[in-house]
mmCIF file of C-alpha atoms and ligand atoms in Angstrom:
data_model
loop_
_atom_site.group_PDB
_atom_site.id
_atom_site.type_symbol
_atom_site.label_atom_id
_atom_site.label_comp_id
_atom_site.label_asym_id
_atom_site.label_seq_id
_atom_site.Cartn_x
_atom_site.Cartn_y
_atom_site.Cartn_z
ATOM 1 C CA MET M 1 51.478 49.787 -1.912
ATOM 2 C CA ALA M 2 50.121 47.909 -4.098
ATOM 3 C CA ASN M 3 52.439 46.474 -7.145
ATOM 4 C CA SER M 4 52.015 49.318 -10.176
ATOM 5 C CA VAL M 5 51.134 46.358 -12.583
ATOM 6 C CA PHE M 6 48.262 45.262 -10.353
ATOM 7 C CA GLY M 7 47.501 48.529 -8.706
ATOM 8 C CA ALA M 8 46.508 50.112 -12.317
ATOM 9 C CA THR M 9 44.019 46.937 -12.675
ATOM 10 C CA GLY M 10 40.224 47.287 -12.455
ATOM 11 C CA THR M 11 37.736 44.537 -11.527
ATOM 12 C CA SER M 12 37.482 42.315 -14.751
ATOM 13 C CA ILE M 13 34.821 43.268 -17.349
ATOM 14 C CA PHE M 14 33.426 39.629 -16.762
ATOM 15 C CA GLU M 15 33.210 39.856 -12.999
ATOM 16 C CA SER M 16 31.821 43.216 -13.125
ATOM 17 C CA MET M 17 28.841 42.731 -15.441
ATOM 18 C CA SER M 18 27.984 39.795 -13.910
ATOM 19 C CA ARG M 19 27.835 41.647 -10.736
ATOM 20 C CA LEU M 20 25.606 43.864 -12.035
ATOM 21 C CA ALA M 21 23.719 41.419 -13.384
ATOM 22 C CA THR M 22 23.041 39.679 -10.255
ATOM 23 C CA GLU M 23 22.025 43.041 -8.600
ATOM 24 C CA VAL M 24 19.449 43.832 -10.998
ATOM 25 C CA LYS M 25 18.291 40.321 -11.743
ATOM 26 C CA SER M 26 19.105 40.613 -16.029
ATOM 27 C CA ILE M 27 19.940 37.468 -17.852
ATOM 28 C CA ASN M 28 23.453 37.270 -17.318
ATOM 29 C CA LEU M 29 24.328 36.564 -21.585
ATOM 30 C CA GLY M 30 27.571 38.774 -20.181
ATOM 31 C CA GLN M 31 30.207 36.237 -18.661
ATOM 32 C CA GLY M 32 31.059 32.924 -20.611
ATOM 33 C CA PHE M 33 29.825 30.312 -18.621
ATOM 34 C CA PRO M 34 27.021 27.483 -19.314
ATOM 35 C CA GLU M 35 23.878 27.811 -18.123
ATOM 36 C CA ASN M 36 23.697 24.971 -14.725
ATOM 37 C CA GLY M 37 22.428 21.523 -16.197
ATOM 38 C CA LEU M 38 24.321 21.799 -19.239
ATOM 39 C CA GLU M 39 27.120 19.919 -18.231
ATOM 40 C CA PRO M 40 27.103 16.352 -18.939
ATOM 41 C CA PRO M 41 25.717 13.772 -16.119
ATOM 42 C CA GLU M 42 27.934 11.227 -15.779
ATOM 43 C CA LEU M 43 31.246 13.213 -15.564
ATOM 44 C CA ILE M 44 29.302 15.018 -12.739
ATOM 45 C CA GLU M 45 29.037 11.082 -11.534
ATOM 46 C CA ALA M 46 32.151 10.058 -12.342
ATOM 47 C CA ALA M 47 33.771 13.606 -9.819
ATOM 48 C CA VAL M 48 31.144 11.806 -7.394
ATOM 49 C CA ARG M 49 32.719 8.143 -7.398
ATOM 50 C CA ALA M 50 36.390 10.278 -7.187
ATOM 51 C CA VAL M 51 35.249 12.377 -4.531
ATOM 52 C CA ARG M 52 33.473 9.639 -2.340
ATOM 53 C CA ASP M 53 36.288 6.158 -3.511
ATOM 54 C CA GLY M 54 39.340 8.643 -4.647
ATOM 55 C CA ALA M 55 42.632 10.379 -3.413
ATOM 56 C CA HIS M 56 42.253 13.395 -1.439
ATOM 57 C CA GLN M 57 46.249 14.837 -1.420
ATOM 58 C CA TYR M 58 48.341 16.659 -3.141
ATOM 59 C CA PRO M 59 48.387 14.349 -6.594
ATOM 60 C CA PRO M 60 51.719 14.635 -8.029
ATOM 61 C CA MET M 61 52.921 18.439 -9.483
ATOM 62 C CA MET M 62 52.544 17.530 -13.327
ATOM 63 C CA GLY M 63 49.308 16.053 -12.804
ATOM 64 C CA LEU M 64 47.591 12.417 -12.641
ATOM 65 C CA PRO M 65 49.185 10.237 -15.146
ATOM 66 C CA ALA M 66 45.448 9.293 -16.265
ATOM 67 C CA LEU M 67 45.020 12.278 -16.581
ATOM 68 C CA ARG M 68 48.361 13.164 -18.481
ATOM 69 C CA GLN M 69 47.331 10.578 -21.307
ATOM 70 C CA ALA M 70 44.004 11.150 -21.582
ATOM 71 C CA VAL M 71 44.378 14.947 -22.565
ATOM 72 C CA ALA M 72 47.559 13.073 -25.404
ATOM 73 C CA ASP M 73 44.808 10.328 -26.584
ATOM 74 C CA ASN M 74 41.958 12.948 -26.966
ATOM 75 C CA SER M 75 44.301 15.093 -29.477
ATOM 76 C CA LYS M 76 45.321 11.951 -31.179
ATOM 77 C CA ARG M 77 41.699 11.056 -31.304
ATOM 78 C CA TRP M 78 40.427 14.891 -32.719
ATOM 79 C CA LEU M 79 43.628 16.145 -33.832
ATOM 80 C CA GLY M 80 45.739 13.888 -35.089
ATOM 81 C CA LEU M 81 48.655 14.819 -33.025
ATOM 82 C CA ASP M 82 51.367 12.540 -31.388
ATOM 83 C CA VAL M 83 51.733 13.634 -28.219
ATOM 84 C CA ASP M 84 54.763 11.602 -24.940
ATOM 85 C CA TRP M 85 51.885 12.235 -22.203
ATOM 86 C CA GLU M 86 55.079 11.799 -19.800
ATOM 87 C CA ARG M 87 57.612 14.534 -20.931
ATOM 88 C CA GLU M 88 54.679 16.615 -22.623
ATOM 89 C CA VAL M 89 51.659 17.318 -20.736
ATOM 90 C CA LEU M 90 51.037 19.688 -17.512
ATOM 91 C CA ILE M 91 47.571 20.309 -16.060
ATOM 92 C CA THR M 92 46.828 23.254 -14.398
ATOM 93 C CA SER M 93 44.462 25.389 -12.270
ATOM 94 C CA GLY M 94 42.596 26.091 -15.372
ATOM 95 C CA ALA M 95 43.823 27.408 -18.553
ATOM 96 C CA THR M 96 44.108 31.109 -16.637
ATOM 97 C CA GLU M 97 47.117 29.390 -14.712
ATOM 98 C CA ALA M 98 48.421 27.588 -17.944
ATOM 99 C CA LEU M 99 48.816 31.169 -19.189
ATOM 100 C CA ALA M 100 50.259 32.382 -16.191
ATOM 101 C CA ASP M 101 52.731 30.039 -15.896
ATOM 102 C CA ALA M 102 53.658 30.359 -19.741
ATOM 103 C CA PHE M 103 54.204 33.935 -19.307
ATOM 104 C CA LEU M 104 55.676 33.990 -16.052
ATOM 105 C CA ALA M 105 58.460 30.777 -16.718
ATOM 106 C CA LEU M 106 58.887 32.072 -20.892
ATOM 107 C CA LEU M 107 59.651 36.069 -20.926
ATOM 108 C CA GLU M 108 62.245 37.756 -19.099
ATOM 109 C CA PRO M 109 61.935 41.539 -18.576
ATOM 110 C CA GLY M 110 62.179 43.498 -21.595
ATOM 111 C CA ASP M 111 60.738 40.652 -23.646
ATOM 112 C CA GLU M 112 57.990 42.151 -26.626
ATOM 113 C CA ILE M 113 55.280 39.666 -27.207
ATOM 114 C CA ILE M 114 52.342 40.117 -29.668
ATOM 115 C CA LEU M 115 48.655 40.293 -28.873
ATOM 116 C CA LEU M 116 46.219 39.544 -31.604
ATOM 117 C CA GLU M 117 43.291 41.959 -30.543
ATOM 118 C CA PRO M 118 40.537 41.868 -29.821
ATOM 119 C CA ALA M 119 42.485 40.312 -27.326
ATOM 120 C CA TYR M 120 41.279 38.418 -24.152
ATOM 121 C CA ASP M 121 41.829 40.439 -20.945
ATOM 122 C CA SER M 122 43.632 38.297 -18.900
ATOM 123 C CA TYR M 123 47.360 37.809 -21.173
ATOM 124 C CA PRO M 124 48.528 41.452 -20.630
ATOM 125 C CA THR M 125 48.109 41.927 -17.505
ATOM 126 C CA ILE M 126 50.108 38.722 -16.229
ATOM 127 C CA ILE M 127 52.669 39.798 -19.242
ATOM 128 C CA ARG M 128 53.302 42.497 -17.828
ATOM 129 C CA ARG M 129 54.146 41.551 -14.429
ATOM 130 C CA ALA M 130 56.167 39.589 -15.761
ATOM 131 C CA GLY M 131 58.440 42.374 -17.301
ATOM 132 C CA ALA M 132 57.569 42.131 -20.774
ATOM 133 C CA LYS M 133 55.713 44.354 -22.696
ATOM 134 C CA PRO M 134 52.482 42.696 -24.834
ATOM 135 C CA VAL M 135 52.525 44.813 -28.361
ATOM 136 C CA ARG M 136 48.578 44.447 -30.093
ATOM 137 C CA VAL M 137 48.265 44.176 -33.813
ATOM 138 C CA ARG M 138 44.299 44.228 -34.551
ATOM 139 C CA LEU M 139 42.112 41.849 -36.870
ATOM 140 C CA ASP M 140 39.174 44.477 -38.446
ATOM 141 C CA PRO M 141 35.334 43.341 -38.984
ATOM 142 C CA PRO M 142 34.151 42.351 -40.600
ATOM 143 C CA ASP M 143 35.404 38.889 -41.787
ATOM 144 C CA TRP M 144 38.435 39.409 -38.713
ATOM 145 C CA ALA M 145 41.431 38.390 -41.177
ATOM 146 C CA LEU M 146 44.637 38.412 -40.042
ATOM 147 C CA GLN M 147 46.893 40.841 -42.050
ATOM 148 C CA LEU M 148 50.601 38.681 -41.785
ATOM 149 C CA ASP M 149 52.334 41.894 -42.826
ATOM 150 C CA ARG M 150 50.623 44.053 -40.038
ATOM 151 C CA LEU M 151 51.688 40.760 -37.707
ATOM 152 C CA GLU M 152 55.141 41.103 -39.283
ATOM 153 C CA ALA M 153 56.014 44.695 -39.006
ATOM 154 C CA ALA M 154 55.263 44.171 -35.124
ATOM 155 C CA ILE M 155 57.893 41.857 -34.772
ATOM 156 C CA THR M 156 61.146 43.551 -33.255
ATOM 157 C CA PRO M 157 64.869 42.385 -31.709
ATOM 158 C CA ARG M 158 62.801 42.220 -28.809
ATOM 159 C CA THR M 159 60.116 39.791 -29.801
ATOM 160 C CA LYS M 160 60.232 36.521 -28.087
ATOM 161 C CA ALA M 161 56.455 34.900 -28.023
ATOM 162 C CA ILE M 162 53.234 35.569 -30.135
ATOM 163 C CA VAL M 163 49.588 34.100 -28.313
ATOM 164 C CA LEU M 164 47.519 32.605 -30.985
ATOM 165 C CA ASN M 165 43.653 32.214 -29.952
ATOM 166 C CA THR M 166 42.143 29.681 -32.065
ATOM 167 C CA PRO M 167 38.906 29.122 -32.151
ATOM 168 C CA MET M 168 38.939 32.934 -30.975
ATOM 169 C CA ASN M 169 37.312 34.902 -28.420
ATOM 170 C CA PRO M 170 35.137 37.409 -28.874
ATOM 171 C CA ILE M 171 34.795 36.912 -32.680
ATOM 172 C CA GLY M 172 34.316 33.267 -32.931
ATOM 173 C CA LYS M 173 37.093 32.843 -35.218
ATOM 174 C CA VAL M 174 38.868 29.578 -36.337
ATOM 175 C CA PHE M 175 42.124 30.123 -37.862
ATOM 176 C CA SER M 176 42.340 28.565 -41.387
ATOM 177 C CA ARG M 177 45.308 26.466 -42.155
ATOM 178 C CA GLU M 178 46.649 28.993 -44.013
ATOM 179 C CA GLU M 179 46.888 31.683 -41.778
ATOM 180 C CA LEU M 180 48.258 29.048 -39.564
ATOM 181 C CA ARG M 181 51.091 28.326 -42.093
ATOM 182 C CA GLY M 182 52.027 32.127 -42.189
ATOM 183 C CA ILE M 183 52.826 32.378 -38.450
ATOM 184 C CA ALA M 184 54.137 29.318 -38.508
ATOM 185 C CA ASP M 185 57.138 30.909 -41.064
ATOM 186 C CA LEU M 186 57.476 34.099 -38.857
ATOM 187 C CA LEU M 187 58.450 31.457 -35.636
ATOM 188 C CA LEU M 188 60.875 29.925 -38.036
ATOM 189 C CA ARG M 189 61.965 33.365 -39.544
ATOM 190 C CA HIS M 190 62.201 35.640 -35.991
ATOM 191 C CA ASP M 191 62.712 32.578 -33.990
ATOM 192 C CA LEU M 192 59.710 33.151 -31.511
ATOM 193 C CA ILE M 193 57.922 30.785 -29.570
ATOM 194 C CA ALA M 194 53.480 30.504 -30.228
ATOM 195 C CA ILE M 195 51.493 30.507 -26.532
ATOM 196 C CA CYS M 196 48.449 28.925 -28.529
ATOM 197 C CA ASP M 197 45.060 29.337 -26.212
ATOM 198 C CA GLU M 198 42.686 26.857 -27.406
ATOM 199 C CA VAL M 199 40.300 26.385 -24.761
ATOM 200 C CA TYR M 200 37.437 26.353 -27.593
ATOM 201 C CA GLU M 201 38.802 23.293 -29.190
ATOM 202 C CA HIS M 202 36.026 21.423 -29.036
ATOM 203 C CA LEU M 203 33.327 24.260 -29.910
ATOM 204 C CA VAL M 204 33.551 24.577 -33.822
ATOM 205 C CA PHE M 205 30.817 24.034 -36.318
ATOM 206 C CA ASP M 206 29.357 23.176 -39.305
ATOM 207 C CA GLY M 207 32.034 20.788 -40.006
ATOM 208 C CA ARG M 208 34.670 23.223 -39.734
ATOM 209 C CA ARG M 209 37.955 21.759 -38.251
ATOM 210 C CA HIS M 210 39.779 23.243 -35.110
ATOM 211 C CA GLU M 211 43.638 23.314 -36.404
ATOM 212 C CA THR M 212 46.505 24.047 -34.265
ATOM 213 C CA LEU M 213 49.671 25.260 -34.842
ATOM 214 C CA PHE M 214 51.424 22.084 -32.658
ATOM 215 C CA ALA M 215 50.385 19.677 -35.875
ATOM 216 C CA PHE M 216 52.601 21.604 -37.854
ATOM 217 C CA PRO M 217 56.101 19.406 -37.498
ATOM 218 C CA ASP M 218 58.462 22.434 -38.198
ATOM 219 C CA VAL M 219 57.089 24.365 -35.328
ATOM 220 C CA ARG M 220 56.226 21.933 -32.623
ATOM 221 C CA ASP M 221 59.000 22.743 -30.656
ATOM 222 C CA ARG M 222 58.015 26.405 -30.242
ATOM 223 C CA VAL M 223 54.161 25.787 -29.517
ATOM 224 C CA VAL M 224 52.519 26.104 -26.206
ATOM 225 C CA ARG M 225 48.932 24.200 -26.234
ATOM 226 C CA ILE M 226 46.594 25.014 -23.798
ATOM 227 C CA GLY M 227 43.636 23.788 -23.318
ATOM 228 C CA SER M 228 40.297 23.738 -20.554
ATOM 229 C CA ALA M 229 37.627 21.373 -19.709
ATOM 230 C CA GLY M 230 36.172 24.465 -18.264
ATOM 231 C CA LYS M 231 34.554 24.715 -21.502
ATOM 232 C CA THR M 232 34.723 21.362 -23.413
ATOM 233 C CA PHE M 233 32.141 20.238 -20.262
ATOM 234 C CA SER M 234 30.490 22.739 -19.347
ATOM 235 C CA VAL M 235 31.972 23.238 -15.870
ATOM 236 C CA THR M 236 33.619 26.335 -16.047
ATOM 237 C CA GLY M 237 34.353 26.859 -12.101
ATOM 238 C CA TRP M 238 36.437 23.369 -12.109
ATOM 239 C CA LYS M 239 39.530 24.982 -13.316
ATOM 240 C CA VAL M 240 41.214 22.527 -14.782
ATOM 241 C CA GLY M 241 43.620 23.334 -17.348
ATOM 242 C CA TYR M 242 46.586 21.363 -19.898
ATOM 243 C CA VAL M 243 49.547 22.425 -21.283
ATOM 244 C CA THR M 244 50.785 20.201 -24.071
ATOM 245 C CA ALA M 245 54.426 21.045 -25.275
ATOM 246 C CA ASP M 246 58.183 20.037 -26.175
ATOM 247 C CA PRO M 247 59.784 19.295 -22.502
ATOM 248 C CA LYS M 248 62.551 22.287 -23.488
ATOM 249 C CA LEU M 249 59.251 24.178 -22.867
ATOM 250 C CA LEU M 250 57.006 22.690 -20.905
ATOM 251 C CA GLY M 251 60.315 22.334 -18.228
ATOM 252 C CA PRO M 252 60.369 25.819 -17.187
ATOM 253 C CA ILE M 253 56.357 25.528 -17.369
ATOM 254 C CA ALA M 254 56.382 23.241 -15.154
ATOM 255 C CA LYS M 255 58.346 24.840 -12.513
ATOM 256 C CA ALA M 256 56.248 28.101 -12.356
ATOM 257 C CA HIS M 257 53.208 25.296 -11.685
ATOM 258 C CA GLN M 258 54.960 24.182 -9.014
ATOM 259 C CA PHE M 259 55.192 27.264 -7.138
ATOM 260 C CA VAL M 260 52.088 29.101 -8.485
ATOM 261 C CA THR M 261 49.667 26.118 -7.648
ATOM 262 C CA PHE M 262 51.389 23.294 -7.649
ATOM 263 C CA THR M 263 48.853 21.163 -7.922
ATOM 264 C CA THR M 264 44.975 20.664 -9.033
ATOM 265 C CA PRO M 265 42.138 19.033 -7.156
ATOM 266 C CA PRO M 266 42.446 15.419 -7.971
ATOM 267 C CA ALA M 267 38.921 14.021 -7.644
ATOM 268 C CA LEU M 268 38.025 16.707 -10.525
ATOM 269 C CA GLN M 269 41.364 15.385 -12.447
ATOM 270 C CA SER M 270 39.708 11.983 -12.280
ATOM 271 C CA ALA M 271 36.459 13.032 -13.061
ATOM 272 C CA VAL M 272 37.576 14.902 -16.486
ATOM 273 C CA ALA M 273 40.452 11.749 -17.695
ATOM 274 C CA TYR M 274 37.208 10.166 -17.393
ATOM 275 C CA GLY M 275 35.389 13.521 -19.606
ATOM 276 C CA LEU M 276 38.581 13.638 -22.402
ATOM 277 C CA ASN M 277 37.398 9.402 -22.699
ATOM 278 C CA LEU M 278 34.128 9.384 -23.578
ATOM 279 C CA PRO M 279 33.648 8.411 -26.632
ATOM 280 C CA ASP M 280 32.968 10.510 -30.339
ATOM 281 C CA SER M 281 28.920 10.909 -29.626
ATOM 282 C CA TYR M 282 30.054 13.089 -26.468
ATOM 283 C CA PHE M 283 31.761 15.684 -28.297
ATOM 284 C CA GLU M 284 29.778 15.882 -31.932
ATOM 285 C CA GLY M 285 26.882 15.805 -29.664
ATOM 286 C CA LEU M 286 28.648 19.133 -28.072
ATOM 287 C CA ARG M 287 28.953 20.688 -31.137
ATOM 288 C CA ARG M 288 25.573 19.506 -32.386
ATOM 289 C CA ASP M 289 23.572 21.417 -29.312
ATOM 290 C CA MET M 290 25.658 24.579 -28.905
ATOM 291 C CA THR M 291 24.990 24.881 -32.897
ATOM 292 C CA TRP M 292 21.137 25.434 -32.243
ATOM 293 C CA ARG M 293 21.058 27.168 -29.244
ATOM 294 C CA ARG M 294 24.343 29.252 -31.461
ATOM 295 C CA ASP M 295 20.884 29.299 -34.146
ATOM 296 C CA LEU M 296 18.335 30.131 -31.525
ATOM 297 C CA LEU M 297 20.290 33.255 -30.538
ATOM 298 C CA VAL M 298 21.543 34.559 -33.641
ATOM 299 C CA ASP M 299 18.543 34.409 -35.612
ATOM 300 C CA GLY M 300 16.264 35.487 -33.265
ATOM 301 C CA LEU M 301 17.936 38.449 -33.080
ATOM 302 C CA ARG M 302 18.775 39.125 -36.622
ATOM 303 C CA GLY M 303 14.581 38.592 -36.707
ATOM 304 C CA ALA M 304 14.553 41.230 -34.295
ATOM 305 C CA GLY M 305 16.602 43.496 -36.234
ATOM 306 C CA TYR M 306 19.882 43.051 -34.649
ATOM 307 C CA SER M 307 23.262 42.937 -36.926
ATOM 308 C CA VAL M 308 24.646 39.953 -35.596
ATOM 309 C CA GLY M 309 28.215 38.066 -36.937
ATOM 310 C CA ASP M 310 28.568 34.724 -37.994
ATOM 311 C CA VAL M 311 29.371 32.785 -35.591
ATOM 312 C CA ALA M 312 31.787 30.141 -36.570
ATOM 313 C CA ALA M 313 32.967 29.007 -32.962
ATOM 314 C CA THR M 314 33.374 29.316 -28.903
ATOM 315 C CA TYR M 315 29.926 30.211 -27.580
ATOM 316 C CA PHE M 316 29.844 33.728 -27.843
ATOM 317 C CA ALA M 317 28.458 35.668 -30.772
ATOM 318 C CA VAL M 318 29.159 39.934 -31.729
ATOM 319 C CA VAL M 319 26.483 42.338 -32.425
ATOM 320 C CA ALA M 320 27.096 45.263 -34.199
ATOM 321 C CA THR M 321 26.568 48.635 -32.479
ATOM 322 C CA ASP M 322 26.374 50.760 -35.091
ATOM 323 C CA GLY M 323 22.842 49.994 -36.128
ATOM 324 C CA LEU M 324 21.494 51.163 -32.498
ATOM 325 C CA PRO M 325 20.941 54.493 -31.237
ATOM 326 C CA GLU M 326 23.742 56.364 -29.905
ATOM 327 C CA PHE M 327 24.448 55.479 -26.413
ATOM 328 C CA GLY M 328 27.700 56.784 -25.517
ATOM 329 C CA ASP M 329 30.083 53.928 -26.056
ATOM 330 C CA ASP M 330 29.366 50.362 -26.043
ATOM 331 C CA PHE M 331 29.957 49.762 -22.459
ATOM 332 C CA ALA M 332 27.706 51.808 -21.767
ATOM 333 C CA LEU M 333 25.073 50.229 -24.699
ATOM 334 C CA ALA M 334 25.642 47.344 -22.258
ATOM 335 C CA ARG M 335 24.870 48.622 -18.937
ATOM 336 C CA ARG M 336 21.941 50.170 -20.533
ATOM 337 C CA LEU M 337 20.940 46.790 -21.849
ATOM 338 C CA THR M 338 20.998 45.160 -18.426
ATOM 339 C CA ARG M 339 19.069 47.638 -17.040
ATOM 340 C CA GLU M 340 16.526 48.281 -19.579
ATOM 341 C CA ALA M 341 16.359 45.413 -21.589
ATOM 342 C CA GLY M 342 17.317 42.576 -18.494
ATOM 343 C CA VAL M 343 19.635 41.044 -20.878
ATOM 344 C CA THR M 344 23.457 41.470 -19.669
ATOM 345 C CA ALA M 345 26.216 41.491 -22.723
ATOM 346 C CA ILE M 346 30.391 42.073 -22.343
ATOM 347 C CA PRO M 347 31.750 45.557 -24.241
ATOM 348 C CA ILE M 348 34.093 44.665 -27.129
ATOM 349 C CA SER M 349 36.518 46.759 -25.789
ATOM 350 C CA ALA M 350 37.391 45.393 -22.891
ATOM 351 C CA PHE M 351 39.106 43.570 -25.362
ATOM 352 C CA TYR M 352 41.536 46.447 -26.583
ATOM 353 C CA ASP M 353 44.466 48.303 -24.554
ATOM 354 C CA ALA M 354 43.330 51.417 -25.775
ATOM 355 C CA ARG M 355 39.486 50.646 -25.136
ATOM 356 C CA ASP M 356 38.986 52.711 -28.090
ATOM 357 C CA VAL M 357 36.774 49.873 -29.838
ATOM 358 C CA HIS M 358 33.207 50.374 -29.199
ATOM 359 C CA SER M 359 31.830 48.503 -32.623
ATOM 360 C CA HIS M 360 30.475 45.374 -30.912
ATOM 361 C CA ILE M 361 29.216 44.008 -27.419
ATOM 362 C CA ARG M 362 29.483 40.006 -26.734
ATOM 363 C CA PHE M 363 26.147 38.111 -25.487
ATOM 364 C CA CYS M 364 26.884 33.750 -24.709
ATOM 365 C CA PHE M 365 24.737 31.272 -25.983
ATOM 366 C CA ALA M 366 25.769 28.120 -23.906
ATOM 367 C CA LYS M 367 22.433 28.876 -22.202
ATOM 368 C CA SER M 368 18.860 27.113 -22.238
ATOM 369 C CA ALA M 369 16.237 27.018 -24.995
ATOM 370 C CA ASP M 370 14.211 29.435 -22.539
ATOM 371 C CA THR M 371 16.522 31.629 -21.470
ATOM 372 C CA LEU M 372 18.138 31.906 -24.780
ATOM 373 C CA GLN M 373 14.282 32.420 -26.116
ATOM 374 C CA GLU M 374 13.582 35.277 -22.846
ATOM 375 C CA ALA M 375 16.467 36.720 -23.566
ATOM 376 C CA VAL M 376 15.964 37.539 -27.746
ATOM 377 C CA SER M 377 11.939 38.754 -26.728
ATOM 378 C CA ARG M 378 13.644 41.008 -24.355
ATOM 379 C CA LEU M 379 16.411 42.400 -26.496
ATOM 380 C CA ALA M 380 13.514 42.447 -29.146
ATOM 381 C CA ARG M 381 10.766 44.628 -26.980
ATOM 382 C CA TRP M 382 13.635 47.171 -25.761
ATOM 383 C CA ARG M 383 14.434 47.860 -29.625
ATOM 384 C CA GLU M 384 10.843 48.220 -30.815
ATOM 385 C CA THR M 385 10.441 50.502 -27.090
ATOM 386 C CA LEU M 386 13.441 53.123 -28.563
ATOM 387 C CA ARG M 387 11.723 52.789 -32.108
ATOM 388 C CA TRP M 388 8.268 54.195 -30.296
ATOM 389 C CA LYS M 389 10.085 56.591 -28.369
ATOM 390 C CA ALA M 390 11.802 58.033 -31.435
ATOM 391 C CA ALA M 391 8.515 57.974 -33.772
ATOM 392 C CA SER M 392 6.375 59.498 -30.945
HETATM 393 N N1 PMP B 1 41.451 31.815 -22.522
HETATM 394 C C1 PMP B 1 40.229 31.709 -23.195
HETATM 395 C C2 PMP B 1 39.886 33.062 -24.232
HETATM 396 C C3 PMP B 1 39.028 32.408 -22.441
HETATM 397 O O1 PMP B 1 37.600 32.981 -23.310
HETATM 398 C C4 PMP B 1 38.915 31.954 -20.761
HETATM 399 C C5 PMP B 1 38.202 31.697 -20.038
HETATM 400 N N2 PMP B 1 36.800 31.020 -20.261
HETATM 401 C C6 PMP B 1 40.337 30.968 -20.688
HETATM 402 C C7 PMP B 1 41.220 31.171 -21.180
HETATM 403 C C8 PMP B 1 40.008 30.667 -19.043
HETATM 404 O O2 PMP B 1 40.035 29.714 -18.647
HETATM 405 P P1 PMP B 1 40.086 28.591 -17.425
HETATM 406 O O3 PMP B 1 38.508 28.844 -16.982
HETATM 407 O O4 PMP B 1 40.168 27.387 -17.690
HETATM 408 O O5 PMP B 1 41.334 29.337 -16.675
HETATM 409 N N1 LIG B 2 36.989 33.029 -20.463
HETATM 410 C C1 LIG B 2 35.367 34.270 -19.805
HETATM 411 C C2 LIG B 2 34.774 35.083 -21.155
HETATM 412 O O1 LIG B 2 35.241 34.983 -22.094
HETATM 413 C C3 LIG B 2 35.396 34.717 -18.561
HETATM 414 C C4 LIG B 2 36.099 34.021 -17.571
HETATM 415 C C5 LIG B 2 36.297 35.265 -16.527
HETATM 416 O O2 LIG B 2 35.398 35.712 -15.554
HETATM 417 N N2 LIG B 2 37.548 35.205 -15.554
HETATM 418 O O3 LIG B 2 33.619 35.285 -20.585
#
């Protein structure tokens, strides 16, 4: 009865691990969302004002002018981009919708599109539903470096686009300027588009900088840049996303948007416009704040004997599974941790088409100090119990 693509698709790993966490009342460090209370109070006040005093009917299809301007201004302020908000910015219901609009609008049946694995789970399903074929190129641990020759070898005459997620979920990688230059050269050499998922652009740590392909003048008109208020303002349930692209690309994406959702709640758009215009101190504070939360989780887990990769960006840390006793795969381990330790994680195999990489599980650290400390002590205790059981 169902369409063959959705018929063959299961419930997303984020939803299923959250359901399990609720069922067994574990600490949910699986699905990526900040704990309630981390959102900026002034943003919530702006939303309350907008609901009370604002308009409640369909806003313009492209988004509220104030928000489109704010998106352009914010990218000028932080990335030096010159964006024409009237011709180059579209507001969507989350980055998820923006990605779907881009895939539906730009791909033809039979096209190939390259995904870098580990890849976020919404990409391949919508790509297939658009009739196109996702082609995977892997990044390998421990440094997850991009091997440009591997990427180029995956390009065929049918390749239309590359999806680039930087900063990258789940591994926290920030693509360097040199890596981006290499990708830009491939776009030019093979006449490709880049769909850049940059939802974690404001969550980059230790003085690193987020770099975007959109800043490279020779490929600017080949790049679709996607952002999300959910990550920048710790309001993942709001689902306000934005697309920045040359009118040649934005035009068809807006056509897809007008028949997928048409528009996004106006009060939330007003509040996000207010948020994007907050002073530098908000964005610097967000980075500082997530840095100490990262350190609390990463240092705590390392102290308890877990092998945790360095986290340059996003709000995720990946923990290697190879130092842990054999529980089957990463999926089985994540379920067992939920039930036995009372802490939920996401198995990395969910980010691989073949589900064959089980090397890591992912924890989200956008949580209160109390939650993180309790999670670390539960995970430390669980490890101790295993050791004790093994010895007895
Ligand atoms: N892309 C990536 C890499 C994500 O991690 C997420 C979800 N957190 C999204 C897109 C979706 O963002 P949104 O909630 O704005 O739809
Ligand atoms: N992006 C979130 C994550 O990586 C999940 C969003 C969702 O559940 N669709 O955890």
